[in-house]
Short mmCIF file of C-alpha atoms in Angstrom, two decimals:
data_model
loop_
_atom_site.label_atom_id
_atom_site.label_comp_id
_atom_site.label_asym_id
_atom_site.label_seq_id
_atom_site.Cartn_x
_atom_site.Cartn_y
_atom_site.Cartn_z
CA UNK A 1 16.20 -16.95 8.12
CA UNK A 2 19.69 -16.07 6.93
CA UNK A 3 20.42 -14.22 10.15
CA UNK A 4 19.19 -17.16 12.20
CA UNK A 5 21.34 -19.49 10.09
CA UNK A 6 24.44 -17.40 10.75
CA UNK A 7 23.81 -17.51 14.48
CA UNK A 8 24.02 -21.32 14.52
CA UNK A 9 27.33 -23.07 15.15
CA UNK A 10 29.10 -24.28 12.03
CA UNK A 11 30.30 -27.44 13.78
CA UNK A 12 26.71 -28.57 14.36
CA UNK A 13 25.10 -31.21 12.23
CA UNK A 14 23.27 -29.76 9.24
CA UNK A 15 19.94 -31.22 10.36
CA UNK A 16 20.26 -29.57 13.75
CA UNK A 17 21.12 -26.21 12.18
CA UNK A 18 18.20 -26.33 9.75
CA UNK A 19 15.84 -27.45 12.52
CA UNK A 20 16.96 -24.52 14.67
CA UNK A 21 16.41 -22.07 11.81
CA UNK A 22 12.94 -23.36 10.96
CA UNK A 23 11.84 -23.47 14.58
CA UNK A 24 13.05 -19.90 15.02
CA UNK A 25 11.56 -18.36 11.86
CA UNK A 26 8.76 -20.41 10.36
CA UNK A 27 6.06 -19.67 12.94
CA UNK A 28 6.17 -15.86 12.56
CA UNK A 29 6.72 -16.24 8.81
CA UNK A 30 3.65 -18.47 8.54
CA UNK A 31 1.60 -16.01 10.59
CA UNK A 32 2.65 -13.04 8.45
CA UNK A 33 1.93 -15.03 5.28
CA UNK A 34 -1.55 -15.84 6.57
CA UNK A 35 -2.15 -12.15 7.33
CA UNK A 36 -1.05 -11.17 3.81
CA UNK A 37 -3.28 -13.79 2.24
CA UNK A 38 -6.29 -12.68 4.26
CA UNK A 39 -5.84 -8.93 3.70
CA UNK A 40 -5.17 -9.27 -0.03
CA UNK A 41 -7.87 -11.93 -0.24
CA UNK A 42 -10.39 -9.39 1.05
CA UNK A 43 -9.23 -7.04 -1.71
CA UNK A 44 -9.77 -9.79 -4.30
CA UNK A 45 -13.22 -10.64 -2.96
CA UNK A 46 -16.63 -9.28 -4.10
CA UNK A 47 -16.27 -6.60 -1.41
CA UNK A 48 -14.15 -4.69 -3.95
CA UNK A 49 -15.99 -3.06 -6.85
CA UNK A 50 -12.89 -2.24 -8.97
CA UNK A 51 -11.52 -4.87 -11.30
CA UNK A 52 -8.02 -3.38 -11.24
CA UNK A 53 -7.87 -3.73 -7.44
CA UNK A 54 -9.14 -7.30 -7.66
CA UNK A 55 -6.43 -8.21 -10.19
CA UNK A 56 -3.73 -6.59 -8.08
CA UNK A 57 -4.84 -8.35 -4.88
CA UNK A 58 -5.27 -11.65 -6.73
CA UNK A 59 -1.72 -11.48 -8.11
CA UNK A 60 -0.44 -10.41 -4.69
CA UNK A 61 -2.03 -13.49 -3.11
CA UNK A 62 -0.36 -15.74 -5.69
CA UNK A 63 2.98 -14.01 -5.12
CA UNK A 64 2.76 -14.39 -1.34
CA UNK A 65 1.78 -18.05 -1.64
CA UNK A 66 4.59 -18.76 -4.12
CA UNK A 67 7.06 -16.96 -1.84
CA UNK A 68 6.00 -19.10 1.13
CA UNK A 69 6.42 -22.32 -0.84
CA UNK A 70 9.76 -21.08 -2.18
CA UNK A 71 11.09 -20.40 1.34
CA UNK A 72 9.75 -23.69 2.63
CA UNK A 73 11.28 -25.79 -0.15
CA UNK A 74 13.95 -24.31 -2.39
CA UNK A 75 15.46 -21.80 0.04
CA UNK A 76 15.54 -24.38 2.84
CA UNK A 77 17.25 -26.83 0.48
CA UNK A 78 19.87 -24.21 -0.30
CA UNK A 79 20.58 -23.84 3.41
CA UNK A 80 21.08 -27.60 3.66
CA UNK A 81 23.39 -27.54 0.65
CA UNK A 82 25.38 -24.64 2.10
CA UNK A 83 25.66 -26.45 5.44
CA UNK A 84 27.18 -29.55 3.84
CA UNK A 85 29.60 -27.35 1.90
CA UNK A 86 30.72 -25.69 5.13
CA UNK A 87 31.15 -29.06 6.85
CA UNK A 88 33.41 -30.17 3.99
CA UNK A 89 35.44 -26.93 4.07
CA UNK A 90 34.13 -25.85 0.67
CA UNK A 91 33.29 -22.36 -0.47
CA UNK A 92 29.52 -21.79 -0.48
CA UNK A 93 29.61 -19.96 -3.84
CA UNK A 94 32.36 -21.67 -5.87
CA UNK A 95 32.03 -25.12 -4.19
CA UNK A 96 35.84 -25.46 -4.11
CA UNK A 97 37.71 -26.57 -1.03
CA UNK A 98 38.93 -23.60 0.99
CA UNK A 99 42.71 -23.71 1.63
CA UNK A 100 44.08 -23.34 5.11
CA UNK A 101 44.99 -19.78 6.12
CA UNK A 102 48.76 -20.32 5.74
CA UNK A 103 48.32 -21.78 2.25
CA UNK A 104 45.75 -19.13 1.30
CA UNK A 105 48.34 -16.40 1.94
CA UNK A 106 50.54 -17.89 -0.78
CA UNK A 107 47.85 -17.45 -3.43
CA UNK A 108 47.39 -14.33 -5.59
CA UNK A 109 45.38 -11.41 -4.26
CA UNK A 110 42.38 -12.06 -6.53
CA UNK A 111 42.26 -15.68 -5.37
CA UNK A 112 42.41 -14.65 -1.70
CA UNK A 113 39.64 -12.15 -2.31
CA UNK A 114 37.33 -14.72 -3.94
CA UNK A 115 38.10 -17.62 -1.62
CA UNK A 116 38.17 -15.66 1.64
CA UNK A 117 35.96 -17.14 4.33
CA UNK A 118 35.77 -16.83 8.07
CA UNK A 119 35.18 -20.54 8.44
CA UNK A 120 38.32 -22.45 9.23
CA UNK A 121 39.49 -25.32 11.37
CA UNK A 122 39.51 -23.16 14.47
CA UNK A 123 35.74 -23.04 14.32
CA UNK A 124 35.35 -26.70 15.09
CA UNK A 125 37.46 -26.41 18.20
CA UNK A 126 35.78 -23.25 19.49
CA UNK A 127 33.59 -23.24 22.53
CA UNK A 128 29.89 -24.00 22.15
CA UNK A 129 27.90 -20.89 21.54
CA UNK A 130 30.88 -19.00 20.11
CA UNK A 131 29.49 -16.60 17.53
CA UNK A 132 32.67 -14.82 16.49
CA UNK A 133 32.02 -15.34 12.78
CA UNK A 134 28.62 -13.73 13.10
CA UNK A 135 29.48 -11.00 15.58
CA UNK A 136 32.46 -9.87 13.53
CA UNK A 137 30.10 -8.76 10.78
CA UNK A 138 30.29 -5.00 10.30
CA UNK A 139 26.60 -4.28 10.91
CA UNK A 140 26.37 -6.68 13.87
CA UNK A 141 29.44 -5.16 15.51
CA UNK A 142 28.15 -1.63 14.92
CA UNK A 143 24.70 -2.47 16.30
CA UNK A 144 26.08 -4.23 19.38
CA UNK A 145 28.98 -1.95 20.31
CA UNK A 146 27.70 1.48 19.33
CA UNK A 147 24.08 1.85 18.29
CA UNK A 148 22.42 -0.06 21.16
CA UNK A 149 24.23 2.00 23.78
CA UNK A 150 23.63 5.24 21.90
CA UNK A 151 19.88 4.85 21.32
CA UNK A 152 19.27 3.87 24.97
CA UNK A 153 21.42 6.69 26.36
CA UNK A 154 19.59 8.88 28.85
CA UNK A 155 20.60 12.06 27.02
CA UNK A 156 19.54 10.76 23.59
CA UNK A 157 16.02 9.66 24.54
CA UNK A 158 14.56 13.20 24.91
CA UNK A 159 15.79 14.14 21.44
CA UNK A 160 14.25 11.00 19.92
CA UNK A 161 10.91 11.76 21.60
CA UNK A 162 11.14 15.36 20.39
CA UNK A 163 11.89 14.14 16.88
CA UNK A 164 8.84 11.88 17.04
CA UNK A 165 6.66 14.83 18.05
CA UNK A 166 7.99 16.76 15.04
CA UNK A 167 7.15 13.73 12.89
CA UNK A 168 3.59 13.66 14.25
CA UNK A 169 3.11 17.40 13.70
CA UNK A 170 4.22 17.24 10.05
CA UNK A 171 2.10 14.13 9.48
CA UNK A 172 -0.91 15.92 10.97
CA UNK A 173 -0.29 18.94 8.74
CA UNK A 174 -0.34 16.70 5.67
CA UNK A 175 -3.28 14.66 6.95
CA UNK A 176 -5.44 17.78 7.14
CA UNK A 177 -4.68 18.52 3.47
CA UNK A 178 -5.56 15.10 2.04
CA UNK A 179 -7.38 15.37 -1.28
CA UNK A 180 -8.97 12.84 -3.58
CA UNK A 181 -7.11 12.34 -6.85
CA UNK A 182 -9.33 12.12 -9.93
CA UNK A 183 -7.03 13.85 -12.41
CA UNK A 184 -7.03 11.94 -15.69
CA UNK A 185 -3.36 12.80 -16.29
CA UNK A 186 -2.35 10.65 -13.32
CA UNK A 187 -3.24 7.41 -15.10
CA UNK A 188 -1.20 7.93 -18.29
CA UNK A 189 2.50 8.12 -19.02
CA UNK A 190 4.27 11.41 -18.48
CA UNK A 191 5.46 13.63 -21.34
CA UNK A 192 2.69 12.53 -23.71
CA UNK A 193 0.19 14.49 -25.77
CA UNK A 194 -2.47 13.77 -23.15
CA UNK A 195 -0.38 15.46 -20.47
CA UNK A 196 0.34 18.42 -22.77
CA UNK A 197 -3.36 18.82 -23.50
CA UNK A 198 -4.28 18.56 -19.81
CA UNK A 199 -1.72 21.17 -18.79
CA UNK A 200 -2.88 23.57 -21.50
CA UNK A 201 -6.53 23.02 -20.60
CA UNK A 202 -5.87 23.59 -16.88
CA UNK A 203 -3.81 26.70 -17.61
CA UNK A 204 -6.07 28.48 -20.07
CA UNK A 205 -9.51 26.91 -19.71
CA UNK A 206 -9.63 25.74 -16.12
CA UNK A 207 -12.81 27.77 -15.54
CA UNK A 208 -14.73 25.42 -17.86
CA UNK A 209 -15.81 21.87 -17.24
CA UNK A 210 -15.06 19.03 -19.65
CA UNK A 211 -17.40 18.80 -22.63
CA UNK A 212 -20.43 16.84 -21.44
CA UNK A 213 -22.26 14.71 -23.96
CA UNK A 214 -26.07 14.91 -23.51
CA UNK A 215 -27.49 11.81 -25.24
CA UNK A 216 -31.22 11.20 -25.79
CA UNK A 217 -31.36 7.49 -26.57
CA UNK A 218 -35.07 7.03 -27.39
CA UNK A 219 -37.65 8.61 -29.66
CA UNK A 220 -39.43 11.48 -27.91
CA UNK A 221 -41.98 14.09 -28.97
CA UNK A 222 -39.60 16.86 -30.01
CA UNK A 223 -42.55 18.74 -31.61
CA UNK A 224 -44.42 18.87 -28.30
CA UNK A 225 -44.21 22.27 -26.56
CA UNK A 226 -43.93 20.77 -23.06
CA UNK A 227 -41.08 18.45 -24.15
CA UNK A 228 -39.32 21.41 -25.74
CA UNK A 229 -39.60 23.36 -22.49
CA UNK A 230 -38.17 20.41 -20.55
CA UNK A 231 -35.15 20.06 -22.87
CA UNK A 232 -34.42 23.78 -22.69
CA UNK A 233 -34.75 23.69 -18.90
CA UNK A 234 -32.34 20.74 -18.57
CA UNK A 235 -29.63 22.52 -20.55
CA UNK A 236 -30.22 25.91 -18.93
CA UNK A 237 -27.08 27.42 -17.40
CA UNK A 238 -24.66 25.59 -19.74
CA UNK A 239 -22.68 26.77 -22.70
CA UNK A 240 -24.49 24.70 -25.35
CA UNK A 241 -23.66 23.18 -28.73
CA UNK A 242 -27.19 22.00 -29.47
CA UNK A 243 -28.94 21.18 -32.72
CA UNK A 244 -32.28 21.36 -30.95
CA UNK A 245 -31.84 24.91 -29.72
CA UNK A 246 -30.48 26.01 -33.11
CA UNK A 247 -33.48 24.41 -34.84
CA UNK A 248 -35.95 26.13 -32.49
CA UNK A 249 -34.29 29.50 -33.19
CA UNK A 250 -34.34 28.67 -36.92
CA UNK A 251 -38.10 28.10 -36.82
CA UNK A 252 -38.67 31.32 -34.91
CA UNK A 253 -36.68 33.30 -37.50
CA UNK A 254 -39.00 31.89 -40.16
CA UNK A 255 -42.01 32.93 -38.07
CA UNK A 256 -43.05 29.29 -37.86
CA UNK A 257 -44.52 27.81 -34.69
CA UNK A 258 -42.17 25.45 -32.82
CA UNK A 259 -45.15 23.32 -31.82
CA UNK A 260 -46.41 21.64 -34.96
CA UNK A 261 -47.37 18.15 -36.15
CA UNK A 262 -44.70 15.47 -36.10
CA UNK A 263 -44.50 15.05 -39.87
CA UNK A 264 -44.01 18.76 -40.48
CA UNK A 265 -41.48 19.10 -37.66
CA UNK A 266 -39.38 16.16 -38.88
CA UNK A 267 -39.62 16.95 -42.60
CA UNK A 268 -38.62 20.60 -42.12
CA UNK A 269 -35.68 19.37 -39.97
CA UNK A 270 -34.46 16.93 -42.64
CA UNK A 271 -35.12 18.92 -45.79
CA UNK A 272 -34.68 22.49 -44.61
CA UNK A 273 -32.57 22.90 -41.50
CA UNK A 274 -29.88 20.24 -42.13
CA UNK A 275 -29.51 21.19 -45.81
CA UNK A 276 -28.25 24.68 -45.00
CA UNK A 277 -24.48 25.00 -44.99
CA UNK A 278 -24.20 26.58 -41.54
CA UNK A 279 -26.17 23.73 -39.94
CA UNK A 280 -24.82 20.71 -41.83
CA UNK A 281 -22.40 19.88 -39.00
CA UNK A 282 -25.43 18.87 -36.89
CA UNK A 283 -26.09 15.92 -39.22
CA UNK A 284 -23.88 13.67 -37.10
CA UNK A 285 -25.85 14.58 -33.96
CA UNK A 286 -29.21 13.23 -35.18
CA UNK A 287 -30.20 9.65 -36.05
CA UNK A 288 -33.33 9.25 -38.18
CA UNK A 289 -35.38 6.08 -38.39
CA UNK A 290 -38.10 5.07 -40.80
CA UNK A 291 -41.43 4.09 -39.33
CA UNK A 292 -43.70 1.32 -40.59
CA UNK A 293 -45.91 3.87 -42.35
CA UNK A 294 -42.91 5.22 -44.31
CA UNK A 295 -42.49 8.41 -42.30
CA UNK A 296 -39.27 9.44 -40.58
CA UNK A 297 -38.72 10.21 -36.92
CA UNK A 298 -35.76 11.16 -34.71
CA UNK A 299 -34.64 7.92 -33.05
CA UNK A 300 -31.74 9.38 -31.03
CA UNK A 301 -29.85 12.65 -30.78
CA UNK A 302 -27.09 14.33 -28.83
CA UNK A 303 -26.05 17.76 -27.59
CA UNK A 304 -22.87 19.06 -25.97
CA UNK A 305 -22.80 21.06 -22.76
CA UNK A 306 -20.00 23.01 -21.04
CA UNK A 307 -20.38 24.34 -17.51
CA UNK A 308 -18.69 27.35 -15.98
CA UNK A 309 -16.79 26.40 -12.82
CA UNK A 310 -14.67 28.07 -10.16
CA UNK A 311 -11.47 26.97 -8.44
CA UNK A 312 -13.29 24.08 -6.75
CA UNK A 313 -13.71 22.41 -10.10
CA UNK A 314 -13.59 18.83 -8.84
CA UNK A 315 -16.23 19.34 -6.17
CA UNK A 316 -18.50 21.24 -8.55
CA UNK A 317 -18.20 18.55 -11.21
CA UNK A 318 -19.08 15.88 -8.67
CA UNK A 319 -22.18 17.81 -7.60
CA UNK A 320 -23.11 18.48 -11.24
CA UNK A 321 -22.84 14.83 -12.21
CA UNK A 322 -24.95 13.72 -9.25
CA UNK A 323 -27.62 16.29 -10.10
CA UNK A 324 -27.82 15.41 -13.80
CA UNK A 325 -27.90 11.67 -13.13
CA UNK A 326 -30.68 11.99 -10.60
CA UNK A 327 -32.54 14.14 -13.11
CA UNK A 328 -32.12 11.52 -15.84
CA UNK A 329 -33.85 8.95 -13.66
CA UNK A 330 -36.88 11.09 -12.82
CA UNK A 331 -37.48 13.15 -15.98
CA UNK A 332 -39.87 12.30 -18.82
CA UNK A 333 -37.02 12.54 -21.30
CA UNK A 334 -34.67 9.56 -21.03
CA UNK A 335 -31.12 10.78 -21.44
CA UNK A 336 -27.57 9.97 -20.33
CA UNK A 337 -24.55 12.22 -19.91
CA UNK A 338 -20.99 11.15 -20.57
CA UNK A 339 -17.40 12.25 -21.02
CA UNK A 340 -14.33 9.96 -21.10
CA UNK A 341 -13.02 11.60 -17.95
CA UNK A 342 -16.25 10.63 -16.13
CA UNK A 343 -14.85 7.09 -15.92
CA UNK A 344 -12.52 8.42 -13.23
CA UNK A 345 -14.66 11.23 -11.82
CA UNK A 346 -18.03 9.51 -11.61
CA UNK A 347 -17.10 6.40 -9.68
CA UNK A 348 -14.21 7.86 -7.75
CA UNK A 349 -16.00 8.12 -4.44
CA UNK A 350 -16.84 4.41 -4.44
CA UNK A 351 -13.46 3.44 -5.91
CA UNK A 352 -11.65 5.06 -2.99
CA UNK A 353 -14.25 4.16 -0.40
CA UNK A 354 -14.20 0.44 -1.18
CA UNK A 355 -10.41 -0.03 -0.70
CA UNK A 356 -10.58 2.09 2.45
CA UNK A 357 -13.40 -0.10 3.73
CA UNK A 358 -11.40 -3.20 2.85
CA UNK A 359 -8.31 -1.82 4.58
CA UNK A 360 -10.36 -1.22 7.73
CA UNK A 361 -11.75 -4.78 7.55
CA UNK A 362 -8.22 -6.13 7.02
CA UNK A 363 -6.87 -4.10 9.95
CA UNK A 364 -9.66 -5.30 12.24
CA UNK A 365 -9.10 -8.90 11.20
CA UNK A 366 -5.37 -8.46 11.68
CA UNK A 367 -5.87 -7.24 15.23
CA UNK A 368 -8.37 -10.03 15.92
CA UNK A 369 -6.01 -12.62 14.45
CA UNK A 370 -2.98 -11.30 16.32
CA UNK A 371 -4.93 -11.49 19.59
CA UNK A 372 -4.83 -15.29 19.36
CA UNK A 373 -1.21 -15.42 18.18
CA UNK A 374 0.26 -12.92 20.63
CA UNK A 375 1.52 -14.50 23.82
CA UNK A 376 1.05 -11.21 25.70
CA UNK A 377 -1.84 -8.73 25.30
CA UNK A 378 0.68 -5.89 25.40
CA UNK A 379 2.20 -7.23 22.16
CA UNK A 380 -1.12 -6.72 20.43
CA UNK A 381 -1.46 -3.25 21.94
CA UNK A 382 2.00 -2.17 20.78
CA UNK A 383 1.38 -3.57 17.30
CA UNK A 384 -1.86 -1.61 17.07
CA UNK A 385 -0.20 1.63 18.14
CA UNK A 386 2.74 1.11 15.78
CA UNK A 387 0.54 0.33 12.76
CA UNK A 388 -1.64 3.37 13.47
CA UNK A 389 1.41 5.63 13.78
CA UNK A 390 2.98 4.30 10.57
CA UNK A 391 -0.24 4.61 8.56
CA UNK A 392 -0.86 8.11 9.91
CA UNK A 393 2.64 9.17 8.89
CA UNK A 394 2.36 7.65 5.41
CA UNK A 395 -0.93 9.45 4.72
CA UNK A 396 0.41 12.76 5.99
CA UNK A 397 3.79 12.72 4.25
CA UNK A 398 2.46 11.43 0.94
CA UNK A 399 0.17 14.47 0.90
CA UNK A 400 3.17 16.73 1.52
CA UNK A 401 4.85 15.00 -1.45
CA UNK A 402 1.80 15.92 -3.59
CA UNK A 403 0.43 12.38 -3.75
CA UNK A 404 -3.36 12.38 -3.78
CA UNK A 405 -5.61 9.73 -2.30
CA UNK A 406 -6.27 7.61 -5.35
CA UNK A 407 -6.68 3.90 -5.96
CA UNK A 408 -2.92 3.17 -6.00
CA UNK A 409 -2.15 5.07 -2.79
CA UNK A 410 -5.03 3.34 -1.00
CA UNK A 411 -3.66 -0.06 -2.08
CA UNK A 412 -0.28 0.98 -0.67
CA UNK A 413 -1.97 1.86 2.62
CA UNK A 414 -3.51 -1.63 2.72
CA UNK A 415 -0.09 -3.15 2.11
CA UNK A 416 1.46 -0.81 4.70
CA UNK A 417 -0.61 -2.45 7.44
CA UNK A 418 1.03 -5.81 6.77
CA UNK A 419 4.49 -4.29 6.30
CA UNK A 420 4.35 -2.42 9.61
CA UNK A 421 3.28 -5.56 11.46
CA UNK A 422 6.04 -7.65 9.83
CA UNK A 423 8.61 -5.03 10.78
CA UNK A 424 7.64 -4.42 14.38
CA UNK A 425 6.25 -7.79 15.51
CA UNK A 426 9.64 -9.55 16.11
CA UNK A 427 11.01 -6.64 18.12
CA UNK A 428 7.88 -6.10 20.22
CA UNK A 429 7.29 -9.81 20.84
CA UNK A 430 10.87 -10.50 21.92
CA UNK A 431 10.80 -7.54 24.28
CA UNK A 432 7.40 -8.31 25.84
CA UNK A 433 8.26 -11.95 26.48
CA UNK A 434 11.66 -11.17 28.00
CA UNK A 435 12.43 -11.98 31.65
CA UNK A 436 15.11 -11.37 34.30
CA UNK A 437 16.64 -8.15 32.95
CA UNK A 438 15.66 -4.50 32.96
CA UNK A 439 13.86 -2.78 30.10
CA UNK A 440 17.01 -1.10 28.80
CA UNK A 441 18.92 -4.37 28.84
CA UNK A 442 16.16 -6.14 26.95
CA UNK A 443 15.96 -3.35 24.36
CA UNK A 444 19.67 -3.85 23.70
CA UNK A 445 19.26 -7.61 23.43
CA UNK A 446 16.32 -7.26 21.06
CA UNK A 447 18.21 -4.81 18.84
CA UNK A 448 21.23 -7.13 18.77
CA UNK A 449 19.02 -10.04 17.79
CA UNK A 450 16.59 -8.40 15.34
CA UNK A 451 18.13 -5.04 14.47
CA UNK A 452 20.58 -6.16 11.80
CA UNK A 453 18.12 -8.41 9.88
CA UNK A 454 15.54 -5.63 9.99
CA UNK A 455 18.06 -3.04 8.75
CA UNK A 456 19.20 -5.33 5.93
CA UNK A 457 15.60 -5.97 4.87
CA UNK A 458 14.90 -2.22 4.81
CA UNK A 459 17.98 -1.55 2.68
CA UNK A 460 17.15 -4.37 0.23
CA UNK A 461 13.51 -3.28 0.02
CA UNK A 462 14.46 0.33 -0.65
CA UNK A 463 17.00 -0.70 -3.30
CA UNK A 464 14.36 -2.84 -5.01
CA UNK A 465 12.01 0.16 -5.14
CA UNK A 466 14.51 2.59 -6.67
CA UNK A 467 13.96 1.46 -10.32
CA UNK A 468 10.29 2.40 -9.97
CA UNK A 469 11.30 6.05 -9.61
CA UNK A 470 12.65 6.05 -13.18
CA UNK A 471 9.45 4.75 -14.81
CA UNK A 472 7.74 7.58 -16.76
CA UNK A 473 4.32 7.01 -15.24
CA UNK A 474 2.50 8.91 -12.52
CA UNK A 475 0.87 5.75 -11.20
CA UNK A 476 4.25 4.03 -10.82
CA UNK A 477 5.76 7.06 -9.17
CA UNK A 478 2.84 7.18 -6.77
CA UNK A 479 3.51 3.53 -5.98
CA UNK A 480 7.20 4.29 -5.41
CA UNK A 481 6.56 7.26 -3.14
CA UNK A 482 3.99 5.48 -0.98
CA UNK A 483 5.99 2.25 -0.59
CA UNK A 484 9.25 4.11 0.01
CA UNK A 485 7.55 6.22 2.68
CA UNK A 486 6.20 3.04 4.28
CA UNK A 487 9.72 1.57 4.36
CA UNK A 488 11.37 4.70 5.79
CA UNK A 489 8.70 5.33 8.44
CA UNK A 490 8.63 1.65 9.51
CA UNK A 491 12.43 1.68 9.86
CA UNK A 492 12.21 4.90 11.90
CA UNK A 493 9.70 3.30 14.26
CA UNK A 494 11.43 -0.05 14.67
CA UNK A 495 15.02 1.19 15.03
CA UNK A 496 14.46 4.43 16.93
CA UNK A 497 10.98 5.13 18.30
CA UNK A 498 10.07 1.71 19.72
CA UNK A 499 13.48 1.07 21.38
CA UNK A 500 13.21 4.43 23.18
CA UNK A 501 9.54 4.18 24.17
CA UNK A 502 9.89 0.62 25.43
CA UNK A 503 12.57 1.70 27.91
CA UNK A 504 10.06 3.68 30.00
CA UNK A 505 6.61 2.36 28.98
CA UNK A 506 4.94 -1.00 29.79
CA UNK A 507 5.55 -3.90 29.94
CA UNK A 508 7.66 -3.59 33.07
CA UNK A 509 10.50 -6.08 33.62
CA UNK A 510 11.27 -5.21 37.24
CA UNK A 511 7.89 -6.32 38.57
CA UNK A 512 8.15 -9.67 36.84
CA UNK A 513 11.59 -10.22 38.26
CA UNK A 514 10.40 -9.32 41.77
CA UNK A 515 7.43 -11.64 41.48
CA UNK A 516 9.66 -14.46 40.37
CA UNK A 517 12.09 -13.71 43.21
CA UNK A 518 9.24 -13.69 45.72
CA UNK A 519 8.12 -17.10 44.53
CA UNK A 520 11.63 -18.50 45.02
CA UNK A 521 11.77 -17.10 48.57
CA UNK A 522 8.46 -18.73 49.35
CA UNK A 523 9.75 -22.09 48.15
CA UNK A 524 12.84 -21.78 50.36
CA UNK A 525 10.68 -21.01 53.40
CA UNK A 526 8.52 -24.05 52.71
CA UNK A 527 11.61 -26.25 52.58
CA UNK A 528 12.79 -24.91 55.93
CA UNK A 529 9.42 -25.68 57.52
CA UNK A 530 9.60 -29.28 56.26
CA UNK A 531 13.03 -29.96 57.80
CA UNK A 532 11.52 -32.15 60.56
CA UNK A 533 10.38 -34.78 58.11
CA UNK A 534 13.39 -36.94 57.27
CA UNK A 535 11.55 -38.76 54.52
CA UNK A 536 10.49 -35.58 52.81
CA UNK A 537 13.98 -34.07 53.12
CA UNK A 538 15.44 -37.19 51.53
CA UNK A 539 13.02 -36.85 48.66
CA UNK A 540 13.83 -33.19 48.19
CA UNK A 541 17.54 -33.94 48.26
CA UNK A 542 17.05 -36.62 45.63
CA UNK A 543 15.10 -34.25 43.39
#
């Protein structure tokens, strides 16, 4: 909007300038806002099974909606206010009247620096369409005089294509190494005791799984021989810290049968086993309850299991959890297994799969929605290719930067779809709808018109992300790396790859120009054939 405002003539009426800006910018801005609301709305819907993702997408929807209303009301009002200041020769920041150039030279240097403006009385007398104040901007002049000619140079294009192939190869190398991130240390602040513990555990005890709590949450027949065999079978293959196994061995050392009546089994457990000093630490692992007849029974108990693992610890833990949970649903003994880290390991497959599914739904809806908005089918095709290339690069390079595929990175991928469309849609649409000139000429015109605003938005977006790099949190750093990669790769596509590819790939401008020229020739021939009719010739002359 600011770029469009600066391209208007300062001698125009403020209403005309604001109308030109809104007619130029509000339609694509409204479309992109609608896409953001839909994609984040899908993330905030019941399709998502993670509350954190729902909260993020819900807040993102509110932010996008507030931003749209802000641009439509407050920012537009500021443009009107700035326009009236310019019409009255007042500085847009200090609201003071700007002196004429000859009087301004008599002021101190600090005053000239603060009150300098390119708007003067010569502007009002300039020719219509004179954009000297805008074209004299450093970035605009650089883009128009140097960059447009350089990027479309015949000798530069092969190097840009070669650089893109290198980009694809590195992205593919990272894409083939994508791994799911379920490390508990990634969700806490860095340089904490949790991180220190995790590093020590991974360094010295990485061949062992986390301590698994085996909880029996109902009264079972511990004295029954078949139940005892089942419990020993369930815990077979683990390193065990088990009161039950210790009690069975205790009974065998006393030459007492492990299968005995309930009262004897429970009373010997309470009065004999747990009273000995070496077994007193098991008292916290057993909950006794008093029956209606005054006898005691074991209401609930727990054991602790540790599994030996190999280097593929994450995959083995996932398989182990699935096996034990299926067993808990089918066995006679009702038990559950738990460890605090299972919050992240157990549901990780669904927590990553759901955002990926939502991102696919959002991408499909985006393409379906853009089909109705795009004036040319080739616009939709180019947007699809650009989004796919950007997302592929982000996934590949974030893996090379040691960012795993976790909930935060998947959310960034969802956002990257919208960001890539916002970045490339103006350039592709302006090029596809262009007439009269060649492809190279239209690429230059598009870069002159949209290149500088796009470059400024990339710079501002990257500067806004830099503070995230200093936050001592792995989640925030993951957010920074993914979003910064999205910004860099989108800028690379919009300012280098697309301008080069569009110079030799469809849509073709020459055919359209020839078709239009052929139509004009046909009209001239028709007029020559109608020269005998005086009445018709008079009408044509009048028209």
